[in-house]
Tab-separated table of C-alpha atoms and ligand atoms in Angstrom:
chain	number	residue	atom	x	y	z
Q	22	UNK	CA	42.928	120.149	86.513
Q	23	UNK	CA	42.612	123.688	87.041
Q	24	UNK	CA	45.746	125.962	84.950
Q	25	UNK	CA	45.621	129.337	86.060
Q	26	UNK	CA	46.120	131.984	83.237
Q	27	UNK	CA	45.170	135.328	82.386
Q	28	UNK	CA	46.341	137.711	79.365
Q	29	UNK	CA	46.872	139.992	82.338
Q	30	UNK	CA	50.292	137.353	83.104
Q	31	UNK	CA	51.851	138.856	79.851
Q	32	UNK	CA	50.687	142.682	80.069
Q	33	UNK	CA	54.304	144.052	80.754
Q	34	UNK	CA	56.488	145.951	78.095
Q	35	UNK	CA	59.534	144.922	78.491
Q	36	UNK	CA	59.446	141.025	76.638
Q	37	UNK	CA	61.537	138.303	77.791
Q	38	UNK	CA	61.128	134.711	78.289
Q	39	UNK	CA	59.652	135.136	81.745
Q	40	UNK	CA	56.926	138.069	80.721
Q	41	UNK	CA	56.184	135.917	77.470
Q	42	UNK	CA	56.063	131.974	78.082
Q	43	UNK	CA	52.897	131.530	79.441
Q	44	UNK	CA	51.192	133.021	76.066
Q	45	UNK	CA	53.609	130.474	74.203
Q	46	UNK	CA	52.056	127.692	76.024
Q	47	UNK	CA	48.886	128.497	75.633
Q	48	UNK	CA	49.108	128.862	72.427
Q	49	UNK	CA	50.669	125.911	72.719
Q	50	UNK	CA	47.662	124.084	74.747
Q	51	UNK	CA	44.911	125.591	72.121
Q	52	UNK	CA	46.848	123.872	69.324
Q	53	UNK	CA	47.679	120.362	70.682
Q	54	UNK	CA	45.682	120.317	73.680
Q	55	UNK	CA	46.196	118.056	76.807
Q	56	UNK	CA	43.185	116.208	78.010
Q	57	UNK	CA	41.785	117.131	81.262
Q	58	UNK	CA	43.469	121.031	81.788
Q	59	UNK	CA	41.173	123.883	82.207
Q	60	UNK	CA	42.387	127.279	81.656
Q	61	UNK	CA	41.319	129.561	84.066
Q	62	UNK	CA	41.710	133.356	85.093
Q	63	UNK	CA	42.226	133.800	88.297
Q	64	UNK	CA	41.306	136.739	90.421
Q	65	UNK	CA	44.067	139.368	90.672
Q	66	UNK	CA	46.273	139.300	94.003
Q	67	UNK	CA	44.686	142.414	96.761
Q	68	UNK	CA	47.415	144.682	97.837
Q	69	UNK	CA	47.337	143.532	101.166
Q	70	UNK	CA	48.135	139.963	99.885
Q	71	UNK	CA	51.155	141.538	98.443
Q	72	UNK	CA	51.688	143.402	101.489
Q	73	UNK	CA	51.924	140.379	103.877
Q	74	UNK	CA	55.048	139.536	101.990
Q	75	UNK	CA	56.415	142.957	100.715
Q	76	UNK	CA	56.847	146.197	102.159
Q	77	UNK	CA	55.046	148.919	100.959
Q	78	UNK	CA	57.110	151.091	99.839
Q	79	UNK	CA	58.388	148.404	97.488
Q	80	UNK	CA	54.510	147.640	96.299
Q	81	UNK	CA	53.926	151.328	95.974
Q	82	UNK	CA	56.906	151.709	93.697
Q	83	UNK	CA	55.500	148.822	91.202
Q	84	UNK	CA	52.634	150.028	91.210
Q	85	UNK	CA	53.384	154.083	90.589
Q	86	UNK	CA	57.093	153.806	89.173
Q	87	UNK	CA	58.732	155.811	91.277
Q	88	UNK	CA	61.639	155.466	92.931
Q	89	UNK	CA	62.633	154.105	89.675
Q	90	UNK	CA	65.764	152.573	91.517
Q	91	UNK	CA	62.888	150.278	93.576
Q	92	UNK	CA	60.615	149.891	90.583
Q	93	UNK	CA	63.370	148.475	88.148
Q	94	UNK	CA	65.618	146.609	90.977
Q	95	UNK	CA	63.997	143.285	89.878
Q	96	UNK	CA	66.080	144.418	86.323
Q	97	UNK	CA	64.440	145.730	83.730
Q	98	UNK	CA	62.295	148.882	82.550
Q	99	UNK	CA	59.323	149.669	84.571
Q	100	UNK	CA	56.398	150.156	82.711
Q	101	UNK	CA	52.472	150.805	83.816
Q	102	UNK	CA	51.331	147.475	83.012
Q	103	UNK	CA	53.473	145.961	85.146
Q	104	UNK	CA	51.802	146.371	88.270
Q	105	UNK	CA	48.432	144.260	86.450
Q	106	UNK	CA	50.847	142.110	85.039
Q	107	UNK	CA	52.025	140.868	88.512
Q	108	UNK	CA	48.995	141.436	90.520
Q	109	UNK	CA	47.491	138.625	87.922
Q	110	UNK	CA	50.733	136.523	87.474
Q	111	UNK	CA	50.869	135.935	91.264
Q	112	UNK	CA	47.018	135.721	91.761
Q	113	UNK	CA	47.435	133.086	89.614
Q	114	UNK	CA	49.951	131.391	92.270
Q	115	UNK	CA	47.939	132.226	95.056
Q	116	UNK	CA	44.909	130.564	92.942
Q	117	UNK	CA	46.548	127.425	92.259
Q	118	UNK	CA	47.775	126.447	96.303
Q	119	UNK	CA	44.208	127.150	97.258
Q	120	UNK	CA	42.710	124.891	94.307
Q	121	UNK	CA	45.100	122.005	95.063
Q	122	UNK	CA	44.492	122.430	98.533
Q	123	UNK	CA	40.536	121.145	97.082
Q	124	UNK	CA	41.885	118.832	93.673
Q	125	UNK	CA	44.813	117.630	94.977
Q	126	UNK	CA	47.033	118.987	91.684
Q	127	UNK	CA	46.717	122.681	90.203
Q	128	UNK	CA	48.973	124.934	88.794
Q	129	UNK	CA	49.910	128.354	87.138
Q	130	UNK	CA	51.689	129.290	83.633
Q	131	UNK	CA	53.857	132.122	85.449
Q	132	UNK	CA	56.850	132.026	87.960
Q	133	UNK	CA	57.727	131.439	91.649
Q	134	UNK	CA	59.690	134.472	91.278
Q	135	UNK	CA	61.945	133.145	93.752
Q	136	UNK	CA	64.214	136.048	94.017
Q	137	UNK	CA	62.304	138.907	94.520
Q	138	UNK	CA	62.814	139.926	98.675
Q	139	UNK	CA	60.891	141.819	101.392
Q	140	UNK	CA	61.957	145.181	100.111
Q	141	UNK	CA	63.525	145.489	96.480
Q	142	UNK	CA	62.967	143.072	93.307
Q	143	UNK	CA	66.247	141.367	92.157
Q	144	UNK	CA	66.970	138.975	89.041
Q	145	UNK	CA	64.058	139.642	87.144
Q	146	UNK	CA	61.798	139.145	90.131
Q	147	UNK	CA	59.182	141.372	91.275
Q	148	UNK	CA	56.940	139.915	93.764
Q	149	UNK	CA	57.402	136.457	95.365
Q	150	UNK	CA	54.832	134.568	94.219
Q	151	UNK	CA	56.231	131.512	96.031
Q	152	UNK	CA	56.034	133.297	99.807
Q	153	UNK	CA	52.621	134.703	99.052
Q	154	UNK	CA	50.994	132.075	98.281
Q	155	UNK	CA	52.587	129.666	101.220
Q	156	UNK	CA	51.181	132.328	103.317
Q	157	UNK	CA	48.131	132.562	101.542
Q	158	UNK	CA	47.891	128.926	102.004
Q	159	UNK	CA	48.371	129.357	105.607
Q	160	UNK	CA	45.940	132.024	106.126
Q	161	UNK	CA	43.152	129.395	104.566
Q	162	UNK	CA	43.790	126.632	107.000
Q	163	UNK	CA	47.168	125.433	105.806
Q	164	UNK	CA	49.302	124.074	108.831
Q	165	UNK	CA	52.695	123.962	107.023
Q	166	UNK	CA	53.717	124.214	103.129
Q	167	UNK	CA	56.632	122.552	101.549
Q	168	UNK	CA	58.344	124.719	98.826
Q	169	UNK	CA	60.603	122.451	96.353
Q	170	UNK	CA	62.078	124.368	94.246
Q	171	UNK	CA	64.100	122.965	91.491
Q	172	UNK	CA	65.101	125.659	89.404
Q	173	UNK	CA	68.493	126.322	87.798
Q	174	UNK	CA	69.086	128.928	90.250
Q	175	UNK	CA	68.391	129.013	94.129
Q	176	UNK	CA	65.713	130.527	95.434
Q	177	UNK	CA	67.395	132.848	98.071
Q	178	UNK	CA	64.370	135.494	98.155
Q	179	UNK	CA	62.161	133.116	99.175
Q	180	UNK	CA	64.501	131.546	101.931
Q	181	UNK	CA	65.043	135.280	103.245
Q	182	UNK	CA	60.894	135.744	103.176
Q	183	UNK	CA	60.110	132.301	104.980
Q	184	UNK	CA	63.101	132.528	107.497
Q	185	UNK	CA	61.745	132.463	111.419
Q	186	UNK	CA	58.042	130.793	110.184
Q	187	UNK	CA	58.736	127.316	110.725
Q	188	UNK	CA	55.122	126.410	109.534
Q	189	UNK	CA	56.915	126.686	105.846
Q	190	UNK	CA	59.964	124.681	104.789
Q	191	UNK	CA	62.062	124.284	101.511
Q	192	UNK	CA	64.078	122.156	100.001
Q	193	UNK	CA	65.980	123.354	97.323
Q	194	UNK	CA	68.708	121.858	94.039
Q	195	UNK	CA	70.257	123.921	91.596
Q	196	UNK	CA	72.989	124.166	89.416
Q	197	UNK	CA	74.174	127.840	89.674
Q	198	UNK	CA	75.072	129.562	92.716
Q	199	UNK	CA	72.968	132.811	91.955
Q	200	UNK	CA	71.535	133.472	94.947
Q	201	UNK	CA	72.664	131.057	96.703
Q	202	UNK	CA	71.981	131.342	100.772
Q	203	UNK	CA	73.432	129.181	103.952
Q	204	UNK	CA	71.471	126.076	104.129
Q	205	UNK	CA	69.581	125.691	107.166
Q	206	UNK	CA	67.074	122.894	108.715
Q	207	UNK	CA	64.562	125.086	107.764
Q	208	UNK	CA	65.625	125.790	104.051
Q	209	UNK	CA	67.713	123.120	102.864
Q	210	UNK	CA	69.612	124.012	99.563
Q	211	UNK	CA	71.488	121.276	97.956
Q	212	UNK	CA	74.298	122.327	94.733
Q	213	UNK	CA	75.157	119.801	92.025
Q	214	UNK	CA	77.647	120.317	89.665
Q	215	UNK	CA	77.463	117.095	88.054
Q	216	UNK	CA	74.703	116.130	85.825
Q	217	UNK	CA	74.573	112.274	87.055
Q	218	UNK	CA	74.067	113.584	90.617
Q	219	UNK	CA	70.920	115.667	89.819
Q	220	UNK	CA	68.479	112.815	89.699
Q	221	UNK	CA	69.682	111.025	92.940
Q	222	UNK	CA	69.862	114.254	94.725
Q	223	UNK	CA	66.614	115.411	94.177
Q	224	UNK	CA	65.432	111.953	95.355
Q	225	UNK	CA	67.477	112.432	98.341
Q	226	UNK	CA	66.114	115.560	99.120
Q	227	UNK	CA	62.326	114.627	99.174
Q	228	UNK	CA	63.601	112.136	101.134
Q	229	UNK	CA	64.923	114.218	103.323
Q	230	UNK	CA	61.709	115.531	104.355
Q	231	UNK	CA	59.914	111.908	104.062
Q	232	UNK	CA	59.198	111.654	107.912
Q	233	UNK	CA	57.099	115.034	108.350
Q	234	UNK	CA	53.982	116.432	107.390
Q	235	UNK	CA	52.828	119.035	105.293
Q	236	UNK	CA	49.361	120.077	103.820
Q	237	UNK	CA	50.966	121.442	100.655
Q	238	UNK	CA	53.733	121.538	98.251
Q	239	UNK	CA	54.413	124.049	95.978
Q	240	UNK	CA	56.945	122.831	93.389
Q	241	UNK	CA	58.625	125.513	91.445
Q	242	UNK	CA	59.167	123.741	88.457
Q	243	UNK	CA	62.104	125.253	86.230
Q	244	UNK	CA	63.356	124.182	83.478
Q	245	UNK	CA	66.489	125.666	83.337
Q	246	UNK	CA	68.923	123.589	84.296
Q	247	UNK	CA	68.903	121.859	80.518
Q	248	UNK	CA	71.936	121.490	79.274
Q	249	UNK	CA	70.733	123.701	76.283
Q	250	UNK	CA	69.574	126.622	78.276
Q	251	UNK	CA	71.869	129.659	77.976
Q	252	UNK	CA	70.716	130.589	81.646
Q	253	UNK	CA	71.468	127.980	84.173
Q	254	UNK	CA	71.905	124.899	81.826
Q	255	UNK	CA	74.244	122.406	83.054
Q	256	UNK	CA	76.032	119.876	80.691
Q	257	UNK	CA	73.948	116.471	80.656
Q	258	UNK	CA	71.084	117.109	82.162
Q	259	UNK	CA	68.618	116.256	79.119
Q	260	UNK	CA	64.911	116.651	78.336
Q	261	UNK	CA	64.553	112.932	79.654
Q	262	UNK	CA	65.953	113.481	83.190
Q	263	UNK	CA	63.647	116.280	83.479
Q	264	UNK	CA	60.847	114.581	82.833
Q	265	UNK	CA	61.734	111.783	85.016
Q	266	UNK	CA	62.598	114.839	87.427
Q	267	UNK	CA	58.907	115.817	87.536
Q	268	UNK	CA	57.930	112.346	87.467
Q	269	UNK	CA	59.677	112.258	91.036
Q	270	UNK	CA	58.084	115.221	92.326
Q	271	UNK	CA	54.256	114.058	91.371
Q	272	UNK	CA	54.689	110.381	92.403
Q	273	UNK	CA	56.207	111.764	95.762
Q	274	UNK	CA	53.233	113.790	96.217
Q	275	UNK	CA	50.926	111.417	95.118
Q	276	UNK	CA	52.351	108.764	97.111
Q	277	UNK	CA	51.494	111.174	100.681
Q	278	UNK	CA	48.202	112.548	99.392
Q	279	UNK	CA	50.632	115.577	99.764
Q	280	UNK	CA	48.502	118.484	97.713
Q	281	UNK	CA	51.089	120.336	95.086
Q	282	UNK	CA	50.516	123.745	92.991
Q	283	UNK	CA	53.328	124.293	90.344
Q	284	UNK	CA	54.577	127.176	88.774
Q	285	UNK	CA	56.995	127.050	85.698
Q	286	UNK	CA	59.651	129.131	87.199
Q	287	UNK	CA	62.576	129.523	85.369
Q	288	UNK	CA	63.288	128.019	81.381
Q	289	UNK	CA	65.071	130.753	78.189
Q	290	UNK	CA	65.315	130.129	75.026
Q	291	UNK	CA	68.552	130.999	73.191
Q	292	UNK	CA	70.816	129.899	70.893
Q	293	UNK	CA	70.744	126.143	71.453
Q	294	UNK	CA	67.273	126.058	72.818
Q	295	UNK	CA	64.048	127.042	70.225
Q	296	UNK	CA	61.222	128.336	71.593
Q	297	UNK	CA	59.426	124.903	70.951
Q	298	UNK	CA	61.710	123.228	72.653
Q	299	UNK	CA	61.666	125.444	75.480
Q	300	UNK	CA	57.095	124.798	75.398
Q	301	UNK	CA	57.927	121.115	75.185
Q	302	UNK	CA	59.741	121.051	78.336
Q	303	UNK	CA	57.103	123.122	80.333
Q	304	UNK	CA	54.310	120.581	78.802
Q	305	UNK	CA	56.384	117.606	80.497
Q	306	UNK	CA	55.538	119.523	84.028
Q	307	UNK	CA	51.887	119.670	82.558
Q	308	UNK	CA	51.514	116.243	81.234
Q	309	UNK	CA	52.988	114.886	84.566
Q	310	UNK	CA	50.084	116.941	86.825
Q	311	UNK	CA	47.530	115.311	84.742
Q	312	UNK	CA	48.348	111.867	85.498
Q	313	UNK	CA	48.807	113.448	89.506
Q	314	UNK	CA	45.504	114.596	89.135
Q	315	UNK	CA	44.179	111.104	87.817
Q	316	UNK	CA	45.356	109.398	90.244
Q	317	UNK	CA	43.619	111.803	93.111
Q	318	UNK	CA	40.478	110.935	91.107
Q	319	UNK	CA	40.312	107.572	91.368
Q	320	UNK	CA	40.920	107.399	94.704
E	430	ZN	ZN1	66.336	130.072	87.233
């Protein structure tokens, strides 16, 4: 199974979970390593693949600095890295969808970015790696792409970036109402607020979408709403229902011969939650997409 990296994904300054994890893992992978993932560096993203998403004023500001109140509105300190850090980060998104449209399971060790919009970045999002690379997918034969996004947070950049192009859907549970958005047939968003309804409702919302068809699915795959994350955690949802969480997701997949590329997305350490901890999680999504990827081999 193809795992999309590059050193590139970790290149910005300013260090936080998001500009950081992917290292973590790999160091991670080179010290207990999981049988059957290839690390790979994928090709950086053009500009006009960030263009079909962003404006470019926006893009021009990442990539220059200036206006600083464009080039820091996804939150933090622009620095000159930045623009190879994302350009590579959201390749590697871009990579993935088009290798699981061929393997039938890829992914990427950065983010779906799912907040970043047409024209600004916003809550530590910079470019939507999510709506390039469904229209990426599109542009290389895709008919229609299924975002699910199960981050802590919704992914309300991405629904205002897909809204009007029917040929891409999501389907959407969190636990916080950060950018939250009205939920629509198009981009169905489901809140729980009560960790014995997570499980069920994410089964309810594949099912949802059972009936139709869709050439890919590309699963942002946070980890944040554990109960132990200081960002989006909600009491009682454990390590175990997240696993069985991605479980779901893969076996759904699998089950359709649905192709899926997944992304971390979100997942911060803190005070309850130890950077191992934090790896562990991510490695369930990992160990999961192996077995995915088994299964499209033996068929
Ligand atoms: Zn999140």
């Amino acid at each position: 199974m193809r795992l999309y990296f590059s050193p590139d994904y970790v290149a910005a300054r300013h260090a936080f979970d998001t500009t950081r994890k992917a290292q973590w893992i790999v160091d991670s992978l080179r010290e207990a390593p999981i049988p059957g993932v290839d690390l790979v560096a994928p090709a950086p993203l053009t500009r006009d693949q960030v263009e079909a998403v962003h404006d470019p004023a926006y893009v021009r500001a990442i990539e220059t600095g200036e206006p600083r109140h464009l080039s820091e509105s996804q939150g933090f300190r622009w620095d000159g890295a930045l623009w190879r850090a994302v350009l590579a980060s959201n390749g590697g998104v871009v990579a993935a969808a088009r290798a699981a449209m061929e393997d039938g399971v890829a992914g990427s060790l950065s983010s779906g970015l799912h907040h970043a919009r047409h024209d600004t970045g916003h809550g530590f999002c910079t470019f939507n790696g999510l709506a390039i690379a469904a229209k990426a997918a599109l542009a290389a034969g895709a008919r229609t792409v299924l975002i699910v996004d199960l981050d802590a947070h919704c992914g309300g950049g991405t629904a205002s970036l897909i809204a009007g192009d029917t040929r891409i859907r999501q389907i959407d549970v969190s636990v916080s109402p950060v950018d939250s958005y009205e939920s629509t047939d198009q981009c169905r968003l489901a809140m729980v607020r009560d960790a014995a309804e997570y499980l069920p409702t994410v089964r309810r919302m594949l099912a949802s979408v059972d009936g139709e068809g869709f050439d890919l699915c590309l699963y942002n795959a946070g980890m944040d709403p554990h109960e132990k994350c200081a960002i989006g955690g909600l009491a009682g949802i454990t390590r175990d229902m997240l696993a069985e969480r991605v479980q779901t997701v893969f076996a759904w997949c699998a089950k359709r011969r649905l192709p899926v590329a997944f992304v971390l997305a979100g997942g911060y350490t803190g005070p309850r939650l130890h950077r191992a901890e934090l790896v562990a999680l991510h490695r369930c999504t990992l160990s999961a997409a192996i077995r995915m990827s088994l299964l499209y081999g033996q068929a």
